[in-house]
Amino acid sequence: MSAVMITRKVRKWEKLPGKNTFCCDGRVMMARQKGVFYLTLFLIVGTCSLFFAFECPYLALHLSPFIPVFAIVLFLFVMAMLLRTSFSDPGVLPRALQEEATFIEMEIEAANGNVPAGQRPPPRIRNVQINNQIVKLKYCYTCKIFRPPRASHCSICDNCVDRFDHHCPWVGNCVGKRNYRYFYLFTLSLSLLTIYIFTFDIVHVVMRSVDKGFLNTLKETPGTVLEVLVCFFTLWSVVGLTGFHTYLISLNQTTNEDIKGSWSGKNRVQNPYSHKNIFKNCCEVLCGPAYPSVLDRRGLQEDSPAPASTAAPNNSNNSSSSSPEPQAMKTTAPLIFNEHTPEDAKPSLGAPAQKSPSPKEEHPPPSKVPPLASPEPDVDASNIKDKSH
Amino acid sequence: MATEFHNLQELRHSASLANKVFIQRDYSEGTTCKFQTKFPSELESRIERTLFEDTVKTLNNYYTEAEKIGGQSYLEGCLACATAYLIFLCMETRYEKVLKKIAKYIQEQNEKVYAPRGLLITDPIERGMRVIEISIYEDRGSSGSSSGSSSVSGSTAR
């Protein structure tokens, strides 16, 4: 290594494959499309600001000063959970390095034996037995690994994520093993906040109308109308979503598995991860250990010779230096459609989160499709597998 | 046949990488982190089976301890939730503490057991907790047909 070479400290996040954006020198990790996340932020902050501006002074005076205090605490908790969900690594599995990929390829070829010319090689599937159930591990052609059980490849972020739940455009990130509990607490606390604001809006309007009449009240506090509107629509979607995820947690299932119907009982396949006890399932998901990130984002890249300096020198904080494209504001698309929809997705997911017209915080599970099929070869493989059943 | 190295530094400087073996995860008990203890054939001539199995079993025990769901993990979880998880900015989680122990253990095993036999274990966390990578080194001085081809089995004739 020549001492004359100009090396600058390149952190590993700058060289990570995948379609994530990184901020704060690798401390923050999000998906590329952040428009809907900004909308979420705007709605929460905006509605709460209106509440603090219009309702709180009156309620603090006429009812109790604890009302705004509790609202502030709840608001801060919601924001903390939202930012935690959005900014943390959901459990991304790093791609296999060259030697590991070659090793796996050799094992596959050894297992397949001789394939007659012209015939397609068998799909790359590994069977493992977990708690007396046979679980099939699929091979990911992008990451060149056999995905661990419950992992899935998100084609929006182009990463395999451990215990993949879904990709949520509202938080601008995937929801996986590491940030699922933050996501759940976010929806739960947001439900509480919405109900709280909605209730006290009504109380405030009623109390003021008794004194001054309904129309005068609306004239004095125009923000109330806006808040009630936002809360009304948010209530249906977010409370429903919280209920849906509570159901999933009690069964120890992911949204991905629910949509694919992995443990729906056909073929007598049962969920091997469930403890068959609601309390135990909840404890495992919500109070389990805090898994560390296996993506070393802030570590220094070891082999970063001079040619790398053709990139713009950006030692200081540089938002999204690994994906130079501008952040697209996708405010028109609260539903991010995915090129690869699962072949056996359920068309709709029952009552909870299915209000499509003007979703504010809505979270429609089927269309934020947890993408499990990555590039075509994988879809091919799954098709072959299905046909050979 | 076993090439002798005195310490880790010597291994890195005077040996060349011949092959790598990857110990896969064992999913028979679910998604908890556990590695297979099956002895790979490439290591047959390099290290005793019992030593290898001991290493993997100790690592498995460490990971089980890190992922144990019991009183301490509930307490940690509830306390963290009550502080909106801000406490993780100052406090180290139990998992991280165990990972440090694991790193120390692997370093110690490399120094005492594996480097003298021309092998090197890579901490699984550097490979996404998917595999334990064991690098097999050949002494540069010896007839070096160490071409790094992955089909080299343990019984490479020297």
Coordinates of C-alpha atoms in Angstrom, one line a residue:
Chain A
M1 CA 0.0 0.0 0.0
S2 CA 1.6 3.2 -1.2
A3 CA 1.7 5.9 1.4
V4 CA 1.2 8.5 -1.3
M5 CA -2.4 7.2 -2.0
I6 CA -5.0 9.6 -0.9
T7 CA -7.4 7.6 1.2
R8 CA -10.4 9.1 2.9
K9 CA -12.4 7.3 5.5
V10 CA -15.1 5.5 3.7
R11 CA -17.7 4.1 5.9
K12 CA -19.4 0.8 5.1
W13 CA -22.8 2.3 4.6
E14 CA -21.6 4.1 1.5
K15 CA -20.8 0.8 -0.2
L16 CA -23.9 -1.1 0.9
P17 CA -25.9 -2.6 -1.9
G18 CA -29.7 -2.1 -1.8
K19 CA -31.9 0.9 -2.3
N20 CA -31.7 2.5 1.1
T21 CA -30.9 6.1 1.9
F22 CA -28.6 6.8 4.8
C23 CA -28.4 10.0 6.8
C24 CA -26.2 11.3 9.6
D25 CA -23.2 9.4 8.4
G26 CA -24.9 6.0 8.5
R27 CA -26.8 6.4 11.7
V28 CA -30.2 6.7 10.0
M29 CA -31.4 4.2 7.5
M30 CA -34.6 4.6 5.5
A31 CA -36.2 3.5 2.2
R32 CA -35.7 5.6 -0.9
Q33 CA -39.3 7.0 -1.2
K34 CA -39.9 9.2 1.8
G35 CA -42.8 11.3 0.6
V36 CA -45.5 9.5 2.4
F37 CA -43.4 9.6 5.6
Y38 CA -43.2 13.3 5.4
L39 CA -47.0 13.3 5.0
T40 CA -47.3 11.2 8.2
L41 CA -45.1 13.6 10.0
F42 CA -47.0 16.6 8.8
L43 CA -50.4 15.2 9.8
I44 CA -49.3 14.2 13.3
V45 CA -47.4 17.4 14.0
G46 CA -50.0 19.6 12.3
T47 CA -53.0 18.1 14.1
C48 CA -51.3 18.2 17.4
S49 CA -50.2 21.8 16.9
L50 CA -53.7 22.8 16.2
F51 CA -54.9 21.0 19.3
F52 CA -52.3 22.7 21.5
A53 CA -53.1 26.1 19.9
F54 CA -56.9 26.0 19.9
E55 CA -58.2 23.5 22.5
C56 CA -55.6 23.2 25.2
P57 CA -55.8 26.8 26.6
Y58 CA -59.5 26.5 27.0
L59 CA -59.5 23.0 28.4
A60 CA -56.6 23.7 30.8
L61 CA -58.5 26.6 32.2
H62 CA -62.0 25.1 32.4
L63 CA -61.3 21.4 33.0
S64 CA -57.8 20.5 34.1
P65 CA -54.2 21.4 33.3
F66 CA -53.3 17.8 33.1
I67 CA -55.1 17.4 29.7
P68 CA -52.5 19.3 27.7
V69 CA -49.7 17.7 29.8
F70 CA -50.9 14.2 29.0
A71 CA -51.3 15.2 25.4
I72 CA -47.8 16.4 25.2
V73 CA -46.4 13.2 26.7
L74 CA -48.5 11.1 24.3
F75 CA -47.4 13.2 21.4
L76 CA -43.7 12.8 22.3
F77 CA -44.1 9.1 22.7
V78 CA -45.7 8.8 19.3
M79 CA -43.0 10.8 17.6
A80 CA -40.3 8.8 19.4
M81 CA -41.8 5.5 18.2
L82 CA -42.3 6.8 14.6
L83 CA -38.8 8.0 14.3
R84 CA -37.4 4.9 15.9
T85 CA -39.4 2.8 13.4
S86 CA -38.4 4.9 10.4
F87 CA -34.8 5.4 11.1
S88 CA -33.6 2.0 12.4
D89 CA -32.4 -1.0 10.5
P90 CA -35.4 -3.4 10.2
G91 CA -33.2 -6.4 10.3
V92 CA -31.5 -6.4 6.9
L93 CA -29.5 -9.4 6.1
P94 CA -26.2 -8.5 4.4
R95 CA -25.6 -10.1 1.1
A96 CA -23.3 -13.1 0.8
L97 CA -19.7 -12.2 -0.1
Q98 CA -18.1 -13.9 -3.1
E99 CA -16.7 -17.0 -1.3
E100 CA -19.9 -17.7 0.6
A101 CA -21.9 -17.4 -2.6
T102 CA -19.6 -19.8 -4.4
F103 CA -19.7 -22.2 -1.5
I104 CA -23.5 -22.3 -1.5
E105 CA -23.6 -22.7 -5.3
M106 CA -21.4 -25.7 -5.1
E107 CA -23.5 -27.3 -2.4
I108 CA -26.6 -26.7 -4.6
E109 CA -24.9 -28.3 -7.6
A110 CA -23.8 -31.2 -5.5
A111 CA -27.3 -31.7 -4.2
N112 CA -28.8 -31.5 -7.7
G113 CA -26.6 -34.0 -9.3
N114 CA -26.6 -34.2 -13.1
V115 CA -29.3 -32.3 -14.8
P116 CA -29.9 -33.6 -18.3
A117 CA -29.3 -30.9 -20.9
G118 CA -32.3 -28.9 -21.8
Q119 CA -34.1 -29.5 -18.5
R120 CA -34.5 -26.8 -16.0
P121 CA -32.6 -27.3 -12.8
P122 CA -34.8 -28.0 -9.8
P123 CA -35.8 -24.9 -7.8
R124 CA -33.4 -23.9 -5.1
I125 CA -35.2 -24.9 -1.9
R126 CA -33.9 -26.2 1.3
N127 CA -36.2 -28.0 3.7
V128 CA -35.7 -27.7 7.4
Q129 CA -37.8 -29.1 10.2
I130 CA -38.9 -26.7 12.8
N131 CA -41.0 -28.0 15.7
N132 CA -42.2 -30.9 13.6
Q133 CA -43.2 -28.8 10.6
I134 CA -41.3 -28.8 7.3
V135 CA -40.4 -25.2 6.4
K136 CA -39.0 -24.4 3.0
L137 CA -36.2 -22.0 2.8
K138 CA -36.0 -20.2 -0.5
Y139 CA -32.9 -19.1 -2.3
C140 CA -32.5 -15.4 -2.9
Y141 CA -30.9 -14.7 -6.3
T142 CA -30.2 -11.1 -5.4
C143 CA -28.6 -11.7 -2.0
K144 CA -27.2 -15.1 -3.0
I145 CA -28.3 -16.7 0.3
F146 CA -30.9 -19.2 1.4
R147 CA -33.2 -17.0 3.3
P148 CA -33.6 -17.8 7.0
P149 CA -37.1 -18.8 8.0
R150 CA -39.5 -15.9 8.2
A151 CA -37.1 -13.7 6.2
S152 CA -38.2 -12.2 2.9
H153 CA -36.8 -10.0 0.2
C154 CA -38.2 -6.5 0.0
S155 CA -38.0 -5.4 -3.6
I156 CA -38.6 -1.7 -2.7
C157 CA -35.5 -1.6 -0.5
D158 CA -33.8 -4.5 -2.4
N159 CA -32.8 -6.2 0.8
C160 CA -33.6 -9.5 2.5
V161 CA -35.1 -8.6 5.9
D162 CA -35.3 -10.9 8.8
R163 CA -38.8 -11.7 10.1
F164 CA -40.1 -9.5 7.4
D165 CA -43.5 -8.1 8.2
H166 CA -44.2 -5.6 5.4
H167 CA -42.8 -2.5 3.8
C168 CA -44.7 0.5 5.2
P169 CA -44.6 3.7 3.1
W170 CA -46.2 5.6 6.0
V171 CA -43.0 5.2 8.0
G172 CA -40.8 5.1 5.0
N173 CA -39.1 1.8 5.9
C174 CA -39.5 -1.9 6.1
V175 CA -40.9 -3.4 9.3
G176 CA -39.0 -6.4 10.3
K177 CA -37.5 -8.1 13.3
R178 CA -35.7 -5.2 14.8
N179 CA -38.3 -2.5 14.5
Y180 CA -41.6 -4.4 14.7
R181 CA -42.3 -3.6 18.3
Y182 CA -41.6 0.1 17.7
F183 CA -44.0 0.0 14.8
Y184 CA -46.7 -1.7 16.9
L185 CA -46.2 0.8 19.7
F186 CA -46.4 3.6 17.2
T187 CA -49.8 2.4 15.9
L188 CA -51.0 1.8 19.4
S189 CA -50.0 5.2 20.8
L190 CA -51.2 6.9 17.7
S191 CA -54.6 5.3 18.1
L192 CA -54.6 6.6 21.7
L193 CA -53.5 10.0 20.7
T194 CA -56.2 10.2 17.9
I195 CA -58.9 9.0 20.3
Y196 CA -57.7 11.5 22.9
I197 CA -57.7 14.5 20.6
F198 CA -61.0 13.5 19.0
T199 CA -62.7 13.1 22.4
F200 CA -61.4 16.4 23.8
D201 CA -62.3 18.2 20.6
I202 CA -65.8 17.1 21.0
V203 CA -65.8 18.0 24.7
H204 CA -64.3 21.4 23.9
V205 CA -66.9 22.1 21.2
V206 CA -69.7 21.1 23.5
M207 CA -68.5 23.1 26.4
R208 CA -68.0 26.2 24.3
S209 CA -71.2 25.9 22.5
V210 CA -73.1 25.8 25.7
D211 CA -71.7 29.3 26.4
K212 CA -71.5 30.8 23.0
G213 CA -73.4 28.8 20.6
F214 CA -72.2 26.3 18.1
L215 CA -71.5 28.5 15.1
N216 CA -69.6 31.0 17.2
T217 CA -67.5 28.3 18.6
L218 CA -66.5 27.1 15.2
K219 CA -65.6 30.7 14.2
E220 CA -63.4 31.1 17.2
T221 CA -61.6 27.8 16.9
P222 CA -61.5 26.9 13.2
G223 CA -58.7 24.4 13.8
T224 CA -61.2 22.2 15.5
V225 CA -63.0 21.3 12.3
L226 CA -59.7 20.3 10.7
E227 CA -58.7 18.2 13.7
V228 CA -62.0 16.4 13.9
L229 CA -61.8 15.6 10.2
V230 CA -58.3 14.2 10.4
C231 CA -58.9 12.3 13.6
F232 CA -62.1 10.8 12.2
F233 CA -60.5 9.3 9.2
T234 CA -57.3 8.3 11.1
L235 CA -59.3 6.6 13.8
W236 CA -60.8 4.0 11.5
S237 CA -57.6 3.1 9.8
V238 CA -55.1 3.3 12.6
V239 CA -57.3 1.7 15.3
G240 CA -58.1 -1.1 12.8
L241 CA -54.5 -1.5 12.0
T242 CA -53.6 -1.8 15.7
G243 CA -56.3 -4.4 16.2
F244 CA -55.0 -6.3 13.2
H245 CA -51.4 -6.3 14.5
T246 CA -52.5 -7.2 18.0
Y247 CA -54.2 -10.3 16.4
L248 CA -51.0 -11.1 14.6
I249 CA -48.8 -10.7 17.6
S250 CA -51.1 -13.0 19.7
L251 CA -50.6 -15.7 17.1
N252 CA -46.9 -14.9 16.5
Q253 CA -47.4 -14.3 12.8
T254 CA -46.2 -11.7 10.4
T255 CA -48.3 -9.7 7.9
N256 CA -46.3 -11.4 5.2
E257 CA -47.3 -14.9 6.4
D258 CA -50.9 -13.8 6.9
I259 CA -51.2 -12.6 3.4
K260 CA -49.6 -15.6 1.9
G261 CA -51.7 -17.9 4.1
S262 CA -48.6 -19.8 5.2
W263 CA -50.2 -21.1 8.4
S264 CA -53.8 -20.9 7.4
G265 CA -54.4 -24.5 8.1
K266 CA -54.7 -25.9 4.6
N267 CA -52.4 -28.9 4.1
R268 CA -52.5 -29.2 7.9
V269 CA -49.6 -26.8 8.2
Q270 CA -49.5 -25.0 11.5
N271 CA -47.4 -22.1 12.7
P272 CA -44.2 -23.6 14.1
Y273 CA -43.2 -20.4 15.8
S274 CA -46.3 -19.9 17.9
H275 CA -46.0 -20.9 21.5
K276 CA -49.8 -21.7 21.5
N277 CA -50.2 -19.3 24.3
I278 CA -51.3 -15.7 23.7
F279 CA -49.4 -14.3 26.6
K280 CA -46.1 -16.0 25.6
N281 CA -46.5 -14.9 22.0
C282 CA -47.0 -11.3 23.0
C283 CA -44.1 -11.4 25.4
E284 CA -41.8 -12.8 22.8
V285 CA -42.6 -10.2 20.2
L286 CA -42.9 -7.2 22.5
C287 CA -40.5 -8.0 25.3
G288 CA -38.0 -10.1 23.6
P289 CA -34.3 -9.1 23.4
A290 CA -33.4 -6.0 21.4
Y291 CA -31.6 -7.5 18.5
P292 CA -28.5 -5.7 17.3
S293 CA -28.0 -4.7 13.7
V294 CA -25.8 -7.0 11.7
L295 CA -25.3 -4.4 9.1
D296 CA -22.2 -2.6 10.1
R297 CA -23.0 0.8 8.7
R298 CA -20.6 3.0 10.5
G299 CA -17.6 0.6 10.3
L300 CA -14.7 1.8 8.2
Q301 CA -14.3 0.1 4.8
E302 CA -11.0 -1.8 4.9
D303 CA -10.1 -1.7 1.3
S304 CA -10.7 1.8 0.2
P305 CA -7.9 2.8 -2.2
A306 CA -7.6 6.1 -4.0
P307 CA -9.8 5.3 -7.0
A308 CA -12.7 5.6 -4.7
S309 CA -12.0 9.2 -4.3
T310 CA -13.7 9.9 -7.6
A311 CA -16.8 10.1 -5.5
A312 CA -17.5 13.5 -4.1
P313 CA -15.6 13.9 -0.9
N314 CA -18.3 13.9 1.8
N315 CA -16.9 13.2 5.2
S316 CA -19.4 15.5 6.8
N317 CA -23.0 14.7 7.2
N318 CA -24.4 14.2 3.9
S319 CA -28.0 13.0 3.6
S320 CA -28.5 10.3 1.1
S321 CA -25.1 10.2 -0.4
S322 CA -25.4 6.6 -1.4
S323 CA -28.5 7.3 -3.5
P324 CA -28.0 10.6 -5.2
E325 CA -31.5 10.9 -6.6
P326 CA -33.7 13.6 -5.1
Q327 CA -36.3 12.4 -2.7
A328 CA -39.4 11.9 -4.7
M329 CA -42.5 13.4 -3.1
K330 CA -45.0 10.6 -3.6
T331 CA -47.9 12.4 -2.0
T332 CA -50.2 11.1 -4.6
A333 CA -49.4 7.5 -3.9
P334 CA -50.2 6.4 -0.4
L335 CA -50.2 2.9 -1.7
I336 CA -46.9 1.9 -3.1
F337 CA -47.5 -0.9 -5.6
N338 CA -44.8 -3.4 -6.0
E339 CA -43.9 -5.1 -9.3
H340 CA -43.9 -8.6 -7.8
T341 CA -47.1 -9.3 -6.1
P342 CA -47.2 -12.7 -4.3
E343 CA -48.8 -15.3 -6.5
D344 CA -51.2 -16.4 -3.8
A345 CA -52.0 -13.2 -2.1
K346 CA -55.4 -12.9 -0.5
P347 CA -57.4 -10.2 -2.3
S348 CA -58.3 -8.3 0.7
L349 CA -57.7 -8.6 4.3
G350 CA -61.0 -8.4 6.1
A351 CA -62.5 -5.4 8.0
P352 CA -59.7 -3.5 9.7
A353 CA -57.6 -1.5 7.4
Q354 CA -59.6 -1.5 4.2
K355 CA -60.8 2.1 3.9
S356 CA -59.3 3.2 0.6
P357 CA -60.9 6.6 -0.3
S358 CA -59.0 9.1 1.7
P359 CA -56.7 7.3 4.0
K360 CA -54.7 9.5 6.3
E361 CA -52.7 7.1 8.3
E362 CA -54.1 4.1 6.4
H363 CA -52.2 1.0 6.0
P364 CA -53.8 -1.3 3.6
P365 CA -51.9 -4.6 3.9
P366 CA -52.4 -6.3 0.5
S367 CA -51.1 -3.4 -1.5
K368 CA -48.1 -2.5 0.5
V369 CA -47.4 -6.0 -0.4
P370 CA -44.5 -7.6 1.4
P371 CA -42.6 -8.5 -1.7
L372 CA -41.3 -11.9 -1.4
A373 CA -40.6 -12.7 -5.0
S374 CA -37.4 -10.9 -5.9
P375 CA -36.1 -11.1 -9.5
E376 CA -37.8 -13.4 -12.0
P377 CA -35.7 -16.5 -11.4
D378 CA -37.1 -16.7 -8.0
V379 CA -40.6 -16.4 -9.2
D380 CA -39.9 -19.0 -11.7
A381 CA -38.6 -21.3 -9.0
S382 CA -41.7 -20.8 -6.9
N383 CA -43.9 -21.5 -9.9
I384 CA -42.1 -24.7 -10.6
K385 CA -42.4 -25.6 -7.0
D386 CA -46.1 -24.9 -7.0
K387 CA -46.6 -26.9 -10.1
S388 CA -44.7 -29.8 -8.8
H389 CA -47.0 -30.1 -5.7
Chain B
M1 CA 1.2 -32.1 7.2
A2 CA -0.3 -29.6 9.6
T3 CA 1.4 -26.4 9.0
E4 CA 2.6 -24.8 12.3
F5 CA 2.1 -21.2 13.1
H6 CA 3.1 -19.6 16.3
N7 CA 0.6 -16.9 16.6
L8 CA -2.1 -15.0 14.8
Q9 CA 0.2 -12.3 13.4
E10 CA 2.4 -14.9 11.8
L11 CA -0.6 -16.5 10.3
R12 CA -1.7 -13.4 8.6
H13 CA 1.6 -12.4 7.3
S14 CA 3.3 -15.6 6.2
A15 CA 0.3 -17.7 5.1
S16 CA -1.9 -17.5 2.1
L17 CA -5.6 -18.3 2.1
A18 CA -6.3 -21.7 0.6
N19 CA -10.0 -22.3 1.3
K20 CA -13.0 -21.2 3.3
V21 CA -15.5 -23.4 5.0
F22 CA -18.9 -22.0 6.1
I23 CA -20.8 -23.5 9.0
Q24 CA -24.5 -23.0 8.4
R25 CA -27.2 -22.2 10.8
D26 CA -29.3 -24.9 12.5
Y27 CA -32.9 -23.9 12.3
S28 CA -34.3 -27.1 13.9
E29 CA -35.4 -25.1 17.0
G30 CA -36.8 -22.1 15.2
T31 CA -35.3 -18.8 14.4
T32 CA -33.0 -18.6 17.4
C33 CA -29.4 -18.3 16.5
K34 CA -27.7 -21.7 16.5
F35 CA -25.1 -23.2 14.3
Q36 CA -24.7 -26.7 13.1
T37 CA -22.2 -28.8 14.9
K38 CA -21.6 -31.1 11.9
F39 CA -17.9 -31.4 11.3
P40 CA -17.0 -30.3 7.8
S41 CA -14.8 -32.7 5.8
E42 CA -12.4 -30.0 4.8
L43 CA -11.2 -29.6 8.4
E44 CA -10.7 -33.3 9.0
S45 CA -6.9 -33.1 8.6
R46 CA -6.5 -29.8 10.3
I47 CA -8.2 -30.0 13.7
E48 CA -9.7 -32.5 16.1
R49 CA -13.4 -33.0 15.9
T50 CA -13.9 -32.4 19.6
L51 CA -12.2 -29.1 19.6
F52 CA -14.3 -27.9 16.8
E53 CA -17.5 -29.1 18.3
D54 CA -16.6 -27.5 21.6
T55 CA -16.2 -24.1 19.9
V56 CA -19.5 -24.3 18.1
K57 CA -21.3 -25.5 21.1
T58 CA -19.9 -22.7 23.3
L59 CA -20.9 -20.2 20.7
N60 CA -24.4 -21.7 20.5
N61 CA -24.7 -21.4 24.3
Y62 CA -23.6 -17.7 24.2
Y63 CA -26.3 -17.0 21.6
T64 CA -28.9 -18.8 23.6
E65 CA -28.0 -16.8 26.6
A66 CA -28.3 -13.6 24.6
E67 CA -31.7 -14.4 23.1
K68 CA -33.2 -15.9 26.3
I69 CA -36.7 -14.6 27.0
G70 CA -37.0 -14.5 30.7
G71 CA -37.2 -12.1 33.6
Q72 CA -34.3 -10.0 32.7
S73 CA -35.4 -9.4 29.1
Y74 CA -38.9 -8.5 30.2
L75 CA -37.5 -6.0 32.7
E76 CA -35.2 -4.5 30.1
G77 CA -38.1 -4.3 27.6
C78 CA -40.5 -2.7 30.0
L79 CA -38.0 -0.2 31.3
A80 CA -37.0 0.7 27.8
C81 CA -40.6 1.1 26.7
A82 CA -41.3 3.4 29.7
T83 CA -38.5 5.7 28.6
A84 CA -39.6 5.5 24.9
Y85 CA -36.5 3.5 24.2
L86 CA -34.3 6.5 24.8
I87 CA -32.5 4.5 27.5
F88 CA -30.8 2.5 24.7
L89 CA -28.9 5.6 23.8
C90 CA -26.9 5.4 27.0
M91 CA -27.3 1.8 28.1
E92 CA -25.9 -1.3 26.3
T93 CA -28.5 -4.0 25.7
R94 CA -27.9 -7.5 27.0
Y95 CA -27.5 -8.8 23.5
E96 CA -24.7 -6.4 22.9
K97 CA -23.0 -7.4 26.1
V98 CA -23.1 -11.0 25.1
L99 CA -21.8 -10.1 21.6
K100 CA -18.7 -8.6 23.2
K101 CA -18.2 -11.7 25.2
I102 CA -18.5 -13.7 22.0
A103 CA -15.9 -11.5 20.2
K104 CA -13.5 -12.1 23.0
Y105 CA -14.1 -15.8 23.0
I106 CA -13.5 -16.1 19.3
Q107 CA -10.3 -14.0 19.6
E108 CA -9.1 -16.3 22.3
Q109 CA -10.0 -19.4 20.4
N110 CA -8.2 -18.1 17.3
E111 CA -5.1 -17.4 19.3
K112 CA -5.0 -20.6 21.3
V113 CA -6.5 -23.3 19.1
Y114 CA -7.1 -22.3 15.5
A115 CA -4.1 -20.1 14.5
P116 CA -1.6 -22.8 15.5
R117 CA -3.4 -25.1 13.1
G118 CA -3.5 -22.7 10.3
L119 CA -7.2 -21.8 10.7
L120 CA -9.1 -18.6 11.4
I121 CA -12.6 -18.2 12.6
T122 CA -14.6 -15.1 11.6
D123 CA -17.1 -13.7 14.0
P124 CA -20.6 -14.6 12.7
I125 CA -21.8 -11.1 13.2
E126 CA -19.6 -10.0 10.4
R127 CA -21.4 -12.3 8.1
G128 CA -24.9 -11.3 9.2
M129 CA -25.2 -14.1 11.7
R130 CA -25.7 -16.5 8.8
V131 CA -22.5 -18.5 8.9
I132 CA -19.4 -19.2 10.9
E133 CA -16.6 -18.7 8.3
I134 CA -13.5 -20.7 8.9
S135 CA -10.5 -19.7 6.7
I136 CA -8.0 -22.3 6.0
Y137 CA -4.5 -21.1 5.4
E138 CA -1.5 -22.7 3.8
D139 CA 2.1 -21.9 4.6
R140 CA 3.5 -19.8 1.8
G141 CA 6.8 -21.7 2.1
S142 CA 5.2 -25.0 1.2
S143 CA 4.5 -26.2 -2.3
G144 CA 1.9 -23.5 -2.9
S145 CA -0.8 -24.9 -5.1
S146 CA -3.1 -23.0 -2.9
S147 CA -5.3 -21.7 -5.6
G148 CA -8.2 -20.9 -3.4
S149 CA -10.4 -23.2 -5.5
S150 CA -13.4 -24.2 -3.4
S151 CA -13.3 -27.7 -4.5
V152 CA -10.2 -28.4 -2.5
S153 CA -11.1 -31.0 0.0
G154 CA -9.4 -31.6 3.3
S155 CA -7.1 -34.2 1.9
T156 CA -5.1 -31.9 -0.3
A157 CA -2.0 -33.8 -1.1
R158 CA 1.1 -31.9 -0.3

